Tab-separated table of C-alpha atoms in Angstrom:
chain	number	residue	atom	x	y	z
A	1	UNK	CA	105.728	51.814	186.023
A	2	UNK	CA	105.676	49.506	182.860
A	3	UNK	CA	109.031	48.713	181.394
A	4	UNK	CA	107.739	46.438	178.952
A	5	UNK	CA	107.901	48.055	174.906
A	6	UNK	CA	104.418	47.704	173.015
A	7	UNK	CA	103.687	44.598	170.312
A	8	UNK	CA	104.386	47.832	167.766
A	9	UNK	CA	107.270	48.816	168.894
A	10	UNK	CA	109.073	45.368	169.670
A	11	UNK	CA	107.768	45.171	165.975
A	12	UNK	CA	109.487	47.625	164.667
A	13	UNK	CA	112.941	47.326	166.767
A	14	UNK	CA	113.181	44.028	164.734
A	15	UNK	CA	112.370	44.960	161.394
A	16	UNK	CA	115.195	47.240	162.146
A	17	UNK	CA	117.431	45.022	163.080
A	18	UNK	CA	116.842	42.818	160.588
A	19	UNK	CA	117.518	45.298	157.940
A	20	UNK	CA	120.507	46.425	160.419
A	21	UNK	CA	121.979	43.132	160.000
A	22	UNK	CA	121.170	42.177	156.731
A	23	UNK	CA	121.844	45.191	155.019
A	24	UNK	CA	124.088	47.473	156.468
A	25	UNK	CA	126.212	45.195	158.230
A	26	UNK	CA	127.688	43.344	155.858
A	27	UNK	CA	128.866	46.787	154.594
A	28	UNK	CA	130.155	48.436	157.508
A	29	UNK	CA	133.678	48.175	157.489
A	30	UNK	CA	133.760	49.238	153.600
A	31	UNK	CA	131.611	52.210	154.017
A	32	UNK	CA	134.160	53.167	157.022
A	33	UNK	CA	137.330	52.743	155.335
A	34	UNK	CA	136.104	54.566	151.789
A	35	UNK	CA	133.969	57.008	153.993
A	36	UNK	CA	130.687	56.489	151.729
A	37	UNK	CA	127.556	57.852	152.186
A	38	UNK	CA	125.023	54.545	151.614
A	39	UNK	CA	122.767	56.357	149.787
A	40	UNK	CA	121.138	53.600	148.455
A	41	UNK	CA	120.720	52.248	151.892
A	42	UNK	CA	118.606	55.729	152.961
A	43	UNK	CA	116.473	54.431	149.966
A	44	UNK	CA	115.489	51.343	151.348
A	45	UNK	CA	115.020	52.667	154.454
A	46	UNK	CA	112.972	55.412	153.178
A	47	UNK	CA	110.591	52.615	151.761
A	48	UNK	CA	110.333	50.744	154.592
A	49	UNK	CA	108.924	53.955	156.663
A	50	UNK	CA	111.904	54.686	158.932
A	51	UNK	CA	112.474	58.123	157.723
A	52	UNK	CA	108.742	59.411	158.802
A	53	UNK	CA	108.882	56.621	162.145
A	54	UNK	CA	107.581	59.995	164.108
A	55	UNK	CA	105.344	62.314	161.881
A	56	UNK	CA	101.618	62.006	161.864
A	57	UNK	CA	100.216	59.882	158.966
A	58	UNK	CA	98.711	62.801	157.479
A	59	UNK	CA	102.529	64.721	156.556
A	60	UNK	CA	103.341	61.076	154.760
A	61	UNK	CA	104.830	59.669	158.415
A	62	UNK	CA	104.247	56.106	160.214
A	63	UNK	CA	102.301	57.810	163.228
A	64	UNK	CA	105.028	56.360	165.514
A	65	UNK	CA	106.350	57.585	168.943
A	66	UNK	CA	109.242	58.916	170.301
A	67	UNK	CA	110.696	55.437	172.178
A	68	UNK	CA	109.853	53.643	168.751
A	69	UNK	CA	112.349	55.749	166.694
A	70	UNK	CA	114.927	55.968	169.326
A	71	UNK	CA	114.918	52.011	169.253
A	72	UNK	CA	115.309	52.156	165.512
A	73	UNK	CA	118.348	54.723	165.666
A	74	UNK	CA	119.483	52.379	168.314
A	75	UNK	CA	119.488	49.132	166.172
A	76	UNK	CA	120.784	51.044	163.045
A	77	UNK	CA	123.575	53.194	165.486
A	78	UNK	CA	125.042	49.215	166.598
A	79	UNK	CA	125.843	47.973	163.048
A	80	UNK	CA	127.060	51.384	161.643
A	81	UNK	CA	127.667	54.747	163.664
A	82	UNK	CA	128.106	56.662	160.386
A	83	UNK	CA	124.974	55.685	159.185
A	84	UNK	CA	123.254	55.784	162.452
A	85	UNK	CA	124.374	59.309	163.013
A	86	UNK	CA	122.757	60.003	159.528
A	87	UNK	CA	120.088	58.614	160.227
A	88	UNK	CA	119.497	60.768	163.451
A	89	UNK	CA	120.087	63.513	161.934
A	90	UNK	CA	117.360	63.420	158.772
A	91	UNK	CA	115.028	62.735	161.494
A	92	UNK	CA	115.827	64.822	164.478
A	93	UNK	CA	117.605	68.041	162.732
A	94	UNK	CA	116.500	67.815	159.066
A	95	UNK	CA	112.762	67.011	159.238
A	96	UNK	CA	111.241	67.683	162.872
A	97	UNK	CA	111.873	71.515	162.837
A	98	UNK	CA	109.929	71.464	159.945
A	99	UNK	CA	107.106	69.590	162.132
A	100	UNK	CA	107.507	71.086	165.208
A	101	UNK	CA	107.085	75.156	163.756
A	102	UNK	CA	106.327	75.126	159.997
A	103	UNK	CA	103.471	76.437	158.421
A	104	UNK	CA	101.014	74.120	156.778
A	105	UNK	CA	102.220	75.113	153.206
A	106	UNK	CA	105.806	74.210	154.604
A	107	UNK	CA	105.109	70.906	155.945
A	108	UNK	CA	103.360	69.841	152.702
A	109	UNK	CA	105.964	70.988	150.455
A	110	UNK	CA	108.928	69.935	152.753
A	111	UNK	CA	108.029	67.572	155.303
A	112	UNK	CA	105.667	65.407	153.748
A	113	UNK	CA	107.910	64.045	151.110
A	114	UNK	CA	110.776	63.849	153.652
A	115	UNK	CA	108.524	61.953	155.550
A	116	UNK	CA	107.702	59.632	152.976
A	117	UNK	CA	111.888	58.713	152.425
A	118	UNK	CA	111.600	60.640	149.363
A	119	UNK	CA	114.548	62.749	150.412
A	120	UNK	CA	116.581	63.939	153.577
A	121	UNK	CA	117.061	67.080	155.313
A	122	UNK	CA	119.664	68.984	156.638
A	123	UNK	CA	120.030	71.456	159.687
A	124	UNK	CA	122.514	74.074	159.602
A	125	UNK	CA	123.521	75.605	162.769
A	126	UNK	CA	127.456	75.188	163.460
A	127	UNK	CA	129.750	77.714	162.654
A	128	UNK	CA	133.543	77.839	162.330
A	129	UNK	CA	133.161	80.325	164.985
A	130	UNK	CA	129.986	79.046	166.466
A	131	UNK	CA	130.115	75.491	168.086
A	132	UNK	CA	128.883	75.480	171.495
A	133	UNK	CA	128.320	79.460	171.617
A	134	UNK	CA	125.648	78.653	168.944
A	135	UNK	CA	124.226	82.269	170.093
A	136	UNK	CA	127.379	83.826	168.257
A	137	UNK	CA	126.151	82.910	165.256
A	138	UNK	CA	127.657	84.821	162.117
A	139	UNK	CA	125.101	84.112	159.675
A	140	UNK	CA	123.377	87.382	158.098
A	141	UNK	CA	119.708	87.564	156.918
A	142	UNK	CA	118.522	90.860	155.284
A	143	UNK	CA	114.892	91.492	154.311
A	144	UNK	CA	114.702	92.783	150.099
A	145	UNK	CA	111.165	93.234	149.501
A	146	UNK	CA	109.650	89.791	149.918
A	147	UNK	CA	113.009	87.640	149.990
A	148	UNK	CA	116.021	87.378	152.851
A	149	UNK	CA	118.672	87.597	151.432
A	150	UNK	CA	121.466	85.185	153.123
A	151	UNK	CA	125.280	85.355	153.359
A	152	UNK	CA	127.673	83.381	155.924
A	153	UNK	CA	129.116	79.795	156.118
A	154	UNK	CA	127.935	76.580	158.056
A	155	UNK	CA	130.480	74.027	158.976
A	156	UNK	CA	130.564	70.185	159.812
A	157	UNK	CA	126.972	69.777	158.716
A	158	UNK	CA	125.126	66.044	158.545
A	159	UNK	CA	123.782	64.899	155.550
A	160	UNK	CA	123.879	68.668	153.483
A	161	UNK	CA	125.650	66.743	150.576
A	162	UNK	CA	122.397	64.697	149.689
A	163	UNK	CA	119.912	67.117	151.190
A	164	UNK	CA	116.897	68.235	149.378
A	165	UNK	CA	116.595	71.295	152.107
A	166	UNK	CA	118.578	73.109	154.903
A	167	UNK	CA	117.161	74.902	157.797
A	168	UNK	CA	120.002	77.535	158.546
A	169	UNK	CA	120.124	79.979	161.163
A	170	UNK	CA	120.905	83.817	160.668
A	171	UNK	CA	120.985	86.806	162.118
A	172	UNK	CA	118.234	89.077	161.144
A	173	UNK	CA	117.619	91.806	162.972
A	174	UNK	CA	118.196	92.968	166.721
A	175	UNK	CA	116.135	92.561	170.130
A	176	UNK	CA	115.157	95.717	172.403
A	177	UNK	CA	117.986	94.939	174.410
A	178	UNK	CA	120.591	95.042	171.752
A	179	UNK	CA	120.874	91.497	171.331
A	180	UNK	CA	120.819	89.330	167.837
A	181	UNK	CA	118.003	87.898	166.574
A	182	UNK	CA	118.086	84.603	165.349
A	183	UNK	CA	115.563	83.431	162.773
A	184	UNK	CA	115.262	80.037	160.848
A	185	UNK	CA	115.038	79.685	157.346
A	186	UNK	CA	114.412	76.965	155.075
A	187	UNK	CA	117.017	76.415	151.831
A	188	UNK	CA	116.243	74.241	149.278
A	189	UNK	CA	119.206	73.165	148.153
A	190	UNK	CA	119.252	73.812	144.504
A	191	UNK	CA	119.296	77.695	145.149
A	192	UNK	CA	121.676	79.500	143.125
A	193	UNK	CA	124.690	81.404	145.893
A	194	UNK	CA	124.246	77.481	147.965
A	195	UNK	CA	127.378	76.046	147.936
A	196	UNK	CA	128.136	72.570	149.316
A	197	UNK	CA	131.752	70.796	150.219
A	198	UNK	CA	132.388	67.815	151.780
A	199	UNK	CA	136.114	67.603	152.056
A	200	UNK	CA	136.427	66.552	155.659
A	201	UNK	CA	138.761	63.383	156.503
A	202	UNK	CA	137.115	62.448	159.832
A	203	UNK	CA	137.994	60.428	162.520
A	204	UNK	CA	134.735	58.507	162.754
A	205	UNK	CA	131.377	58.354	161.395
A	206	UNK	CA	132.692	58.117	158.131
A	207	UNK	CA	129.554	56.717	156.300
A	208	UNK	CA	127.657	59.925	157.607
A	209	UNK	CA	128.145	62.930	155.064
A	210	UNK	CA	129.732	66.111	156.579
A	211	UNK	CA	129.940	69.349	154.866
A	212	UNK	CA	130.640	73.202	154.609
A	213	UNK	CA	128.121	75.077	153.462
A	214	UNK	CA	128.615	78.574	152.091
A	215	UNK	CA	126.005	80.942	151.426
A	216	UNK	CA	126.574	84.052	148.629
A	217	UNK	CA	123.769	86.000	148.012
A	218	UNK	CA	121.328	83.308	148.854
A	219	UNK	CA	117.832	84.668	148.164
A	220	UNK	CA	114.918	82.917	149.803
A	221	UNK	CA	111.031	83.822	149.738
A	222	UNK	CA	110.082	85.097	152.871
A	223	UNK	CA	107.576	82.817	153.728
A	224	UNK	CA	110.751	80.152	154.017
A	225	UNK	CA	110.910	81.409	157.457
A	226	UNK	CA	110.572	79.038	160.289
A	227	UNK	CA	108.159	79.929	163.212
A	228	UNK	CA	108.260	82.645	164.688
A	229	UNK	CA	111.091	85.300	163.446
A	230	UNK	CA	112.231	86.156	167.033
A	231	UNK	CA	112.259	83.137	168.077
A	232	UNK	CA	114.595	80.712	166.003
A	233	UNK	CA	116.979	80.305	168.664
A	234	UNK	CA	114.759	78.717	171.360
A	235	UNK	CA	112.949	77.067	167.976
A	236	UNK	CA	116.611	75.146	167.471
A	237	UNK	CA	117.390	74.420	171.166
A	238	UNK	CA	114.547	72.703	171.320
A	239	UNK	CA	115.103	70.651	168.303
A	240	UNK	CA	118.595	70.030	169.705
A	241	UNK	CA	116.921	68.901	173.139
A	242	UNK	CA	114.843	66.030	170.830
A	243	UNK	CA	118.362	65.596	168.743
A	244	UNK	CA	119.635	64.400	171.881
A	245	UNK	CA	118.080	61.711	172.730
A	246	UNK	CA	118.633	60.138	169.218
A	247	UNK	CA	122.239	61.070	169.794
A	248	UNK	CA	121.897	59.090	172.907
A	249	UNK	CA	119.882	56.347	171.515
A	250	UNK	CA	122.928	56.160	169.043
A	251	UNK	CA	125.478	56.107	171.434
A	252	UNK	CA	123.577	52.990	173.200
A	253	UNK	CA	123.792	51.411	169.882
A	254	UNK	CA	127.439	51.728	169.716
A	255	UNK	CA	127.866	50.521	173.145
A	256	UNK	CA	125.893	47.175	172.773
A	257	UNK	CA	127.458	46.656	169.988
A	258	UNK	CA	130.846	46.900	171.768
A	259	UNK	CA	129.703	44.492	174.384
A	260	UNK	CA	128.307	41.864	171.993
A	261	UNK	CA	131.336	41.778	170.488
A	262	UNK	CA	133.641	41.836	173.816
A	263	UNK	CA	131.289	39.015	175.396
A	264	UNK	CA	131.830	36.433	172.212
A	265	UNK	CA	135.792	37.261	172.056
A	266	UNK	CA	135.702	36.668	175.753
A	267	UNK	CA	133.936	33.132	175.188
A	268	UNK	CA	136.318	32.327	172.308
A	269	UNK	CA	139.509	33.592	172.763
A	270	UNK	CA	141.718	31.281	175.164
A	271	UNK	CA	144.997	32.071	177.290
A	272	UNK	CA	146.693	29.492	180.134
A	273	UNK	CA	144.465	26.702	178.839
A	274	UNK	CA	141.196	28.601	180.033
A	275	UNK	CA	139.089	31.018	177.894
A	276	UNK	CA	139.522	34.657	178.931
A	277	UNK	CA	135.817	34.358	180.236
A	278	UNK	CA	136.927	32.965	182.997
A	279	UNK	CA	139.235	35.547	184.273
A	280	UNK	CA	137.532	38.198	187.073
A	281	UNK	CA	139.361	40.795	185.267
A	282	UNK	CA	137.545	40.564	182.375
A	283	UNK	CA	134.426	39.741	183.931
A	284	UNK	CA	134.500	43.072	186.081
A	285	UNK	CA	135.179	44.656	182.755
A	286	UNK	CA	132.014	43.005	181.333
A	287	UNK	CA	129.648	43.494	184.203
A	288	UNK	CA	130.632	47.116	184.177
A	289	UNK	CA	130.097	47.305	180.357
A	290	UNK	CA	126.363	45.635	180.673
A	291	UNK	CA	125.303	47.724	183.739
A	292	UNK	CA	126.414	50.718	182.060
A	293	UNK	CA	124.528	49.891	179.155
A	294	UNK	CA	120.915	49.031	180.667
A	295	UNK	CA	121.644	52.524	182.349
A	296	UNK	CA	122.050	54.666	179.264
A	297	UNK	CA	119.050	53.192	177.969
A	298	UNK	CA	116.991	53.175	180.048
A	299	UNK	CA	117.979	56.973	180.449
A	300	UNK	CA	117.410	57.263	176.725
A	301	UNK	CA	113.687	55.391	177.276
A	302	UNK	CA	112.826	57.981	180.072
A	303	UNK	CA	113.698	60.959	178.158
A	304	UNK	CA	111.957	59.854	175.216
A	305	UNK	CA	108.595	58.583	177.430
A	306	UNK	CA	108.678	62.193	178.582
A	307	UNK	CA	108.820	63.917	175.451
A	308	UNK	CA	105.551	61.663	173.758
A	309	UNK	CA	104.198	62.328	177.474
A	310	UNK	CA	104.473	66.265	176.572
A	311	UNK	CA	105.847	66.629	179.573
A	312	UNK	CA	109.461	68.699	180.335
A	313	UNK	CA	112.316	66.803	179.067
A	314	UNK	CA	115.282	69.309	178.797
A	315	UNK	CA	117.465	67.941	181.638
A	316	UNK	CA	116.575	64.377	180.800
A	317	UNK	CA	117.727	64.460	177.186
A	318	UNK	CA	121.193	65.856	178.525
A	319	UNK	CA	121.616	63.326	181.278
A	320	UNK	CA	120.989	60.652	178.350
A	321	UNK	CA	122.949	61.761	175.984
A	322	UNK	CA	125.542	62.822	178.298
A	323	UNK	CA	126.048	59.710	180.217
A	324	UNK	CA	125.018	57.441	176.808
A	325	UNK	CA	128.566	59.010	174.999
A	326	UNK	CA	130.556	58.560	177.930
A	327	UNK	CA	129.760	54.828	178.025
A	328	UNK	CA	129.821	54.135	174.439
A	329	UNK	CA	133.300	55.328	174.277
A	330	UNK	CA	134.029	53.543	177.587
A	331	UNK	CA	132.270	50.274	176.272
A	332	UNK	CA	134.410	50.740	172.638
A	333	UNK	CA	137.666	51.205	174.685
A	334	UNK	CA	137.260	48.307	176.878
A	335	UNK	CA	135.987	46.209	173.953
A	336	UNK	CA	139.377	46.906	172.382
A	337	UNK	CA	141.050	45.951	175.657
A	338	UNK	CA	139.502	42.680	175.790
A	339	UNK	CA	140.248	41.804	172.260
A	340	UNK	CA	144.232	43.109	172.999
A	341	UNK	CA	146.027	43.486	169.941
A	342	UNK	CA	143.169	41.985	167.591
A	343	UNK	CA	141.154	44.986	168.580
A	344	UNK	CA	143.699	47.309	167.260
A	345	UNK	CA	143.092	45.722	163.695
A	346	UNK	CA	140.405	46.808	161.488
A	347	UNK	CA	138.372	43.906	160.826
A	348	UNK	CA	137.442	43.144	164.376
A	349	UNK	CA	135.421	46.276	163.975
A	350	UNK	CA	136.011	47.310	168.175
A	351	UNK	CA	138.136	50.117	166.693
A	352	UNK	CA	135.401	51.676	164.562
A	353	UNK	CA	133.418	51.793	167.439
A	354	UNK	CA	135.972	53.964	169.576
A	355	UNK	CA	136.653	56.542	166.987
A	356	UNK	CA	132.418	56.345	166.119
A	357	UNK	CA	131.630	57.137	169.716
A	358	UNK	CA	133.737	60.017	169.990
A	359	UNK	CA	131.881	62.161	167.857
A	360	UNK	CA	129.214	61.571	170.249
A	361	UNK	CA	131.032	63.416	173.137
A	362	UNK	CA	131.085	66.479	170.686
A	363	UNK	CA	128.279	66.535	168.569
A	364	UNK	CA	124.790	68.000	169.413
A	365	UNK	CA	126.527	69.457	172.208
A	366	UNK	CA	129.534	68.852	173.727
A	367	UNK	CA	129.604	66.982	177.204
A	368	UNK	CA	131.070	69.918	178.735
A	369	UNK	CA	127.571	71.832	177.519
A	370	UNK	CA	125.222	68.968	178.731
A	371	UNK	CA	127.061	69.259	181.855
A	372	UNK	CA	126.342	73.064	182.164
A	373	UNK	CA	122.357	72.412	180.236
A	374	UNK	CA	122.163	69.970	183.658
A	375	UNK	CA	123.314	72.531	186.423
A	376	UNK	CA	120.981	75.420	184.866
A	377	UNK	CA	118.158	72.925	185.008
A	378	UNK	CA	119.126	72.467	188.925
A	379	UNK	CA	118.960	76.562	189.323
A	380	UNK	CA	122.795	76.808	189.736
């Protein structure tokens, strides 16, 4: 086994950083406490490739690999989780359905000039009524002649508000055995009945954009399907099984970032004429925090080997992005610990990490779900 990253993708991890730390961190906290979406930042990294880090050359991508965009997610996910979890999300949710099972025509209309950073993408699966029981979507899609015709409502979805498409689920029609079946379509997001809010005051990730989307009437040609009709569901849990491990990749982010900044208070910050570095109980807390990290990614590295490998990577992607959530919010809460009442306070930044890695517990999947994804991958 080689552990070692190629020259192109250490390459590329610090370009990203650079840019991480150069561009987006000195606006971190601002983006946070106003809850802006940096859309000029998207811009930038649009130019600079990161949106198309993935996709072939010939759909307007870099040609990259999996490991080499979950590094970049990583780098971008420890200066900012909002943006990070943007980030993720044009690439995972908004533009690699669109690679994985469009047509030609539909990956040179939508995917090449996503891409190219010339826009982002949205993916629009969650329901008020449909979180985890994504099956029980509500969602209608009725066949008029040669357009669906769409009606139903899509809730707490990433970057809709600045999205040039959205791949929505809907019911459209029913299986032998009585069940639903769930089809894909793409939206462009100009089309009249689309309606877009984003009124949510969140917790975290406030520099990601979150919306409802409501669809009235929403006619779509029927070639805007996405793969196979019958198959849209499977289509989207596998997206969501890539998704994961840039959720997880994310959630690492967060987590070194929490330790970075625990490890320099630790050095700095002095109490009974010693600095608290040299107290075992914040040394344990350290150790733990480090170990825990190298884990997750190295987890995240596996998963993401196995998927440019072609090989099976279902349970791997929930073990990462599982156990990478659960440590981020462990490494944020211990961060805070170690910082005691200066981590409370805003501009030690600890805080924003907490409430960032949170989200991660919930999002693509709750951990409960991963949890159950792992068993049924075990034959329980």
């Amino acid at each position: 086994m080689n552990f070692e990253l190629t020259k192109e993708q250490e390459m590329t991890r610090k370009m990203v950083r650079d840019f991480a730390e150069n561009v987006i961190q000195p606006r971190a906290i601002d983006l946070d406490v106003k809850a802006e979406f940096p859309e000029d930042i998207f811009k930038e990294m649009g130019k600079l490739g990161l949106l198309g880090i993935p996709f072939p050359e010939e759909y307007g991508g870099v040609g990259g690999d999996t490991i080499t965009y979950a590094l970049a997610v990583e780098e971008i996910g420890r200066v900012c989780g909002g943006t990070g979890l943007s980030y993720a999300a044009a690439v995972s949710l908004g533009s690699s359905p669109i690679y994985y099972f469009g047509t030609e025509d539909q990956k040179q209309e939508y995917l090449v000039p996503l891409a190219k950073g010339e826009g982002l993408a949205s993916f629009g699966l969650t329901e008020p009524n449909a979180g985890s029981d994504a099956g029980g979507t509500q969602t209608r899609a009725k066949l008029e002649g040669d357009e669906y015709v769409i009606n139903g409502e899509k809730s707490w979805i990433t970057n809709a508000g600045y999205a040039r498409s959205i791949t929505v689920t809907a019911v459209s029609g029913k299986r032998e055995d009585g069940k639903n079946i769930i089809s894909a379509f793409i939206v462009p997001a100009d089309t009249p009945g689309l309606t877009i809010n984003s009124n949510y005051d969140k917790m975290g990730v406030r520099a990601s954009n979150t919306c409802e989307i409501i669809l009235e009437d929403v006619r779509v040609p029927k070639e805007n399907i996405l793969g196979d009709p019958e198959k849209g569901f499977g289509q989207f849990l596998y997206t969501l099984d890539g998704g994961r491990i840039s959720i997880a990749a994310l959630a690492v982010g967060i987590a070194q970032a929490s330790l970075d900044r625990a490890l320099a208070y630790a050095k700095e910050r002095k109490q009974f004429g010693k600095t608290i570095s040299n107290f075992q109980a914040i040394q344990f807390k350290l150790a733990d925090m480090a170990m825990e990290v190298e884990l997750a990614r190295n987890m995240v590295m596996k998963a993401a080997w196995l998927k440019d490998q072609g090989k099976p990577f279902t349970k791997e992607s929930a073990y990462a992005k599982l156990f990478a959530s659960e440590t981020a919010f462990r490494s944020a809460n211990q961060a805070i610990q170690i910082h005691g009442g200066y981590g409370y306070m805003r501009e030690y930044e600890v805080e924003r990490y907490l409430r960032d890695a949170k989200l991660l517990e919930i999002g693509e999947g709750t951990s409960e779900i991963q949890r159950l994804v792992i068993a049924r991958q075990l034959g329980c």
